[in-house]
């Protein structure tokens, strides 16, 4: 076969021959990748396309990725690169502040409207400060506090240890406290595990 049908045939063949480990990886990380991309891009459809393309790339390079000692970190880095490239092509910055605020309000949809609006108003300054954090601290804070993943799950998504997640969260909290002129109790760190 020639023409446009050939790539579809290759993709169909490729998906039937992918190892179970790929599908397990896909099932484990697709949702957090999609949520994270949506926070960055501010558009669910664009985020879905980007994450799909990322997993297609991972599928095509699966044997090489499995040779990497930390394939979770490899995949996360690829996702971040794709998001950064998409934002660069669009000539804009991440939509984190707006998207994160509304994601949090949506998660709290069962609370009263008054509480949601007050929560959103106070959260906007926090989300703006989070968006200015260094890359690793930003990722940890978004996964832990915006998307609500526990420490162990966040560590798996990022391909780091839970201790690294806790350390990055502590550093981020200190920086946020300085930036927002707040006091922070670091003894009250989240210690949620799966």
Short mmCIF file of C-alpha atoms in Angstrom, two decimals, residues 35-43 80 83 87 92-104 120 123-133 137-139 141-143 145-147:
data_model
loop_
_atom_site.label_atom_id
_atom_site.label_comp_id
_atom_site.label_asym_id
_atom_site.label_seq_id
_atom_site.Cartn_x
_atom_site.Cartn_y
_atom_site.Cartn_z
CA UNK A 35 -3.78 16.95 33.75
CA UNK A 36 -0.31 18.51 33.91
CA UNK A 37 -0.36 19.43 30.20
CA UNK A 38 -3.81 20.96 30.63
CA UNK A 39 -2.55 23.09 33.54
CA UNK A 40 0.28 24.33 31.30
CA UNK A 41 -1.59 24.80 28.01
CA UNK A 42 -4.96 25.88 29.37
CA UNK A 43 -6.79 23.84 26.74
CA UNK A 80 8.03 18.86 29.56
CA UNK A 83 4.95 21.41 26.41
CA UNK A 87 4.20 27.14 24.26
CA UNK A 92 3.02 32.41 25.07
CA UNK A 93 3.71 31.46 28.66
CA UNK A 94 2.04 28.64 30.60
CA UNK A 95 -1.60 29.17 31.52
CA UNK A 96 -0.88 27.80 34.99
CA UNK A 97 -2.39 30.62 37.03
CA UNK A 98 -5.76 30.59 35.32
CA UNK A 99 -6.00 26.84 34.72
CA UNK A 100 -4.82 25.87 38.19
CA UNK A 101 -7.27 28.18 39.90
CA UNK A 102 -10.19 26.83 37.94
CA UNK A 103 -9.05 23.21 38.32
CA UNK A 104 -9.08 23.67 42.07
CA UNK A 120 -10.21 31.11 44.18
CA UNK A 123 -5.43 31.05 45.43
CA UNK A 124 -4.74 33.30 42.41
CA UNK A 125 -1.78 34.98 44.12
CA UNK A 126 -0.46 31.61 45.23
CA UNK A 127 -0.75 30.12 41.73
CA UNK A 128 1.00 33.13 40.24
CA UNK A 129 3.84 32.62 42.75
CA UNK A 130 3.94 28.87 42.00
CA UNK A 131 4.32 29.64 38.29
CA UNK A 132 7.53 31.55 39.09
CA UNK A 133 9.17 28.63 40.94
CA UNK A 137 9.74 22.85 42.49
CA UNK A 138 6.99 23.95 40.11
CA UNK A 139 6.33 20.37 38.99
CA UNK A 141 3.83 21.86 43.73
CA UNK A 142 1.49 21.41 40.75
CA UNK A 143 1.33 17.64 41.13
CA UNK A 145 -1.18 20.71 45.62
CA UNK A 146 -2.95 21.69 42.40
CA UNK A 147 -3.69 18.22 41.05
#
